[in-house]
């Protein structure tokens, strides 16, 4: 079945460091790919998405490119801030019968130190 | 403001005492889901609903019930809670397209003693 694999955390960085969180997926169809972020004590919220191969999603300085050849959707940011500390979830949306199912990775906790 | 609300946010209960967690959305979304979040396991879908009176099992439905009598509400029912249902629960909603954003509630932290 479809699945999403993320690098294990926690990832600890100093402020202004470069961030990469790896995400790979397995899917039988042509999924859409998402990154969601969960700040402490809150629900998940969409960070960015890409709906087809070679699309780049971007938001708040974060980017991720849909790479079909490597089945990857790695999250990157050039210069992280303390406020980026959160848990990041990679997810895919694929057809399930007449509906679409969202499948999540296990999440990667990011801690940014001043 | 577009939002998904859940109540209660925190709940401590005892084994076997029936409880309901409410979920409501104001975006007129057809699709609603319940997830549980456990350390190292990410989010696992419990149940989902494609529209009023249409519900189906997700990946971990055992021990849970849902109903969808109105489009905006999707309560989660634990008829006889057990300690292994101690978890963080999220309700979510979206429209039915494959690329559509899913909106999450703030979460309900449930502890079953």
PDB file of N, CA and C in Angstrom, chain B residues 12-51:
ATOM      1  N   UNK B  12      -9.682  13.408  31.024  1.00  0.00           N
ATOM      2  CA  UNK B  12      -9.190  12.257  31.773  1.00  0.00           C
ATOM      3  C   UNK B  12     -10.406  11.475  32.212  1.00  0.00           C
ATOM      4  N   UNK B  13     -10.402  10.183  31.914  1.00  0.00           N
ATOM      5  CA  UNK B  13     -11.554   9.359  32.246  1.00  0.00           C
ATOM      6  C   UNK B  13     -11.065   7.994  32.741  1.00  0.00           C
ATOM      7  N   UNK B  14     -12.006   7.138  33.057  1.00  0.00           N
ATOM      8  CA  UNK B  14     -11.667   5.796  33.548  1.00  0.00           C
ATOM      9  C   UNK B  14     -12.138   4.741  32.564  1.00  0.00           C
ATOM     10  N   UNK B  15     -11.534   3.595  32.635  1.00  0.00           N
ATOM     11  CA  UNK B  15     -11.874   2.491  31.741  1.00  0.00           C
ATOM     12  C   UNK B  15     -13.367   2.195  31.779  1.00  0.00           C
ATOM     13  N   UNK B  16     -13.969   2.088  30.591  1.00  0.00           N
ATOM     14  CA  UNK B  16     -15.357   1.680  30.479  1.00  0.00           C
ATOM     15  C   UNK B  16     -16.386   2.786  30.521  1.00  0.00           C
ATOM     16  N   UNK B  17     -16.005   3.996  30.809  1.00  0.00           N
ATOM     17  CA  UNK B  17     -16.974   5.092  30.895  1.00  0.00           C
ATOM     18  C   UNK B  17     -17.127   5.767  29.545  1.00  0.00           C
ATOM     19  N   UNK B  18     -18.287   5.610  28.940  1.00  0.00           N
ATOM     20  CA  UNK B  18     -18.545   6.112  27.598  1.00  0.00           C
ATOM     21  C   UNK B  18     -18.259   7.604  27.494  1.00  0.00           C
ATOM     22  N   UNK B  19     -17.664   8.009  26.370  1.00  0.00           N
ATOM     23  CA  UNK B  19     -17.407   9.428  26.156  1.00  0.00           C
ATOM     24  C   UNK B  19     -17.578   9.780  24.680  1.00  0.00           C
ATOM     25  N   UNK B  20     -17.810  11.058  24.449  1.00  0.00           N
ATOM     26  CA  UNK B  20     -17.941  11.592  23.092  1.00  0.00           C
ATOM     27  C   UNK B  20     -17.064  12.820  22.954  1.00  0.00           C
ATOM     28  N   UNK B  21     -16.320  12.871  21.872  1.00  0.00           N
ATOM     29  CA  UNK B  21     -15.547  14.055  21.518  1.00  0.00           C
ATOM     30  C   UNK B  21     -16.242  14.697  20.321  1.00  0.00           C
ATOM     31  N   UNK B  22     -16.602  15.945  20.463  1.00  0.00           N
ATOM     32  CA  UNK B  22     -17.333  16.603  19.387  1.00  0.00           C
ATOM     33  C   UNK B  22     -16.375  17.270  18.409  1.00  0.00           C
ATOM     34  N   UNK B  23     -16.828  17.387  17.171  1.00  0.00           N
ATOM     35  CA  UNK B  23     -16.070  18.053  16.127  1.00  0.00           C
ATOM     36  C   UNK B  23     -17.045  18.811  15.243  1.00  0.00           C
ATOM     37  N   UNK B  24     -16.706  20.047  14.931  1.00  0.00           N
ATOM     38  CA  UNK B  24     -17.567  20.848  14.077  1.00  0.00           C
ATOM     39  C   UNK B  24     -16.708  21.701  13.153  1.00  0.00           C
ATOM     40  N   UNK B  25     -17.162  21.847  11.889  1.00  0.00           N
ATOM     41  CA  UNK B  25     -16.450  22.694  10.930  1.00  0.00           C
ATOM     42  C   UNK B  25     -17.439  23.660  10.281  1.00  0.00           C
ATOM     43  N   UNK B  26     -16.938  24.851   9.952  1.00  0.00           N
ATOM     44  CA  UNK B  26     -17.812  25.895   9.402  1.00  0.00           C
ATOM     45  C   UNK B  26     -17.480  26.209   7.949  1.00  0.00           C
ATOM     46  N   UNK B  27     -16.868  25.269   7.239  1.00  0.00           N
ATOM     47  CA  UNK B  27     -16.423  25.506   5.867  1.00  0.00           C
ATOM     48  C   UNK B  27     -17.265  24.762   4.838  1.00  0.00           C
ATOM     49  N   UNK B  28     -18.333  24.116   5.283  1.00  0.00           N
ATOM     50  CA  UNK B  28     -19.218  23.366   4.380  1.00  0.00           C
ATOM     51  C   UNK B  28     -18.471  22.242   3.644  1.00  0.00           C
ATOM     52  N   UNK B  29     -17.484  21.657   4.323  1.00  0.00           N
ATOM     53  CA  UNK B  29     -16.725  20.582   3.707  1.00  0.00           C
ATOM     54  C   UNK B  29     -17.500  19.274   3.736  1.00  0.00           C
ATOM     55  N   UNK B  30     -17.350  18.510   2.619  1.00  0.00           N
ATOM     56  CA  UNK B  30     -18.005  17.210   2.570  1.00  0.00           C
ATOM     57  C   UNK B  30     -17.253  16.169   3.396  1.00  0.00           C
ATOM     58  N   UNK B  31     -15.956  16.233   3.375  1.00  0.00           N
ATOM     59  CA  UNK B  31     -15.117  15.167   3.884  1.00  0.00           C
ATOM     60  C   UNK B  31     -14.605  15.513   5.276  1.00  0.00           C
ATOM     61  N   UNK B  32     -14.810  14.592   6.220  1.00  0.00           N
ATOM     62  CA  UNK B  32     -14.294  14.771   7.575  1.00  0.00           C
ATOM     63  C   UNK B  32     -13.640  13.484   8.042  1.00  0.00           C
ATOM     64  N   UNK B  33     -12.646  13.642   8.909  1.00  0.00           N
ATOM     65  CA  UNK B  33     -11.885  12.486   9.396  1.00  0.00           C
ATOM     66  C   UNK B  33     -11.552  12.651  10.871  1.00  0.00           C
ATOM     67  N   UNK B  34     -11.280  11.517  11.498  1.00  0.00           N
ATOM     68  CA  UNK B  34     -10.681  11.488  12.826  1.00  0.00           C
ATOM     69  C   UNK B  34      -9.357  10.739  12.750  1.00  0.00           C
ATOM     70  N   UNK B  35      -8.355  11.314  13.429  1.00  0.00           N
ATOM     71  CA  UNK B  35      -7.044  10.704  13.508  1.00  0.00           C
ATOM     72  C   UNK B  35      -6.638  10.597  14.983  1.00  0.00           C
ATOM     73  N   UNK B  36      -5.752   9.659  15.235  1.00  0.00           N
ATOM     74  CA  UNK B  36      -5.063   9.659  16.517  1.00  0.00           C
ATOM     75  C   UNK B  36      -3.567   9.789  16.258  1.00  0.00           C
ATOM     76  N   UNK B  37      -2.907  10.500  17.149  1.00  0.00           N
ATOM     77  CA  UNK B  37      -1.469  10.727  17.021  1.00  0.00           C
ATOM     78  C   UNK B  37      -0.756  10.118  18.211  1.00  0.00           C
ATOM     79  N   UNK B  38       0.156   9.214  17.925  1.00  0.00           N
ATOM     80  CA  UNK B  38       0.931   8.553  18.964  1.00  0.00           C
ATOM     81  C   UNK B  38       2.413   8.680  18.636  1.00  0.00           C
ATOM     82  N   UNK B  39       3.262   8.799  19.642  1.00  0.00           N
ATOM     83  CA  UNK B  39       4.701   8.998  19.404  1.00  0.00           C
ATOM     84  C   UNK B  39       5.281   7.931  18.488  1.00  0.00           C
ATOM     85  N   UNK B  40       6.008   8.387  17.472  1.00  0.00           N
ATOM     86  CA  UNK B  40       6.666   7.470  16.555  1.00  0.00           C
ATOM     87  C   UNK B  40       5.766   6.853  15.503  1.00  0.00           C
ATOM     88  N   UNK B  41       4.472   7.095  15.593  1.00  0.00           N
ATOM     89  CA  UNK B  41       3.523   6.475  14.651  1.00  0.00           C
ATOM     90  C   UNK B  41       2.864   7.492  13.734  1.00  0.00           C
ATOM     91  N   UNK B  42       3.105   8.749  13.938  1.00  0.00           N
ATOM     92  CA  UNK B  42       2.477   9.771  13.100  1.00  0.00           C
ATOM     93  C   UNK B  42       0.989   9.835  13.356  1.00  0.00           C
ATOM     94  N   UNK B  43       0.236  10.180  12.337  1.00  0.00           N
ATOM     95  CA  UNK B  43      -1.220  10.245  12.435  1.00  0.00           C
ATOM     96  C   UNK B  43      -1.821   9.029  11.750  1.00  0.00           C
ATOM     97  N   UNK B  44      -2.720   8.385  12.437  1.00  0.00           N
ATOM     98  CA  UNK B  44      -3.423   7.232  11.867  1.00  0.00           C
ATOM     99  C   UNK B  44      -4.912   7.541  11.824  1.00  0.00           C
ATOM    100  N   UNK B  45      -5.499   7.245  10.695  1.00  0.00           N
ATOM    101  CA  UNK B  45      -6.904   7.582  10.504  1.00  0.00           C
ATOM    102  C   UNK B  45      -7.791   6.554  11.195  1.00  0.00           C
ATOM    103  N   UNK B  46      -8.773   7.043  11.940  1.00  0.00           N
ATOM    104  CA  UNK B  46      -9.679   6.168  12.680  1.00  0.00           C
ATOM    105  C   UNK B  46     -10.929   5.889  11.847  1.00  0.00           C
ATOM    106  N   UNK B  47     -11.622   6.941  11.488  1.00  0.00           N
ATOM    107  CA  UNK B  47     -12.816   6.873  10.650  1.00  0.00           C
ATOM    108  C   UNK B  47     -12.833   8.099   9.750  1.00  0.00           C
ATOM    109  N   UNK B  48     -13.588   7.996   8.651  1.00  0.00           N
ATOM    110  CA  UNK B  48     -13.802   9.160   7.826  1.00  0.00           C
ATOM    111  C   UNK B  48     -15.237   9.159   7.312  1.00  0.00           C
ATOM    112  N   UNK B  49     -15.643  10.309   6.835  1.00  0.00           N
ATOM    113  CA  UNK B  49     -16.990  10.461   6.300  1.00  0.00           C
ATOM    114  C   UNK B  49     -16.916  11.282   5.024  1.00  0.00           C
ATOM    115  N   UNK B  50     -17.499  10.762   3.953  1.00  0.00           N
ATOM    116  CA  UNK B  50     -17.484  11.476   2.679  1.00  0.00           C
ATOM    117  C   UNK B  50     -18.650  12.440   2.542  1.00  0.00           C
ATOM    118  N   UNK B  51     -19.673  12.260   3.375  1.00  0.00           N
ATOM    119  CA  UNK B  51     -20.792  13.196   3.367  1.00  0.00           C
ATOM    120  C   UNK B  51     -21.796  12.758   4.437  1.00  0.00           C
TER     121      UNK B  51
END
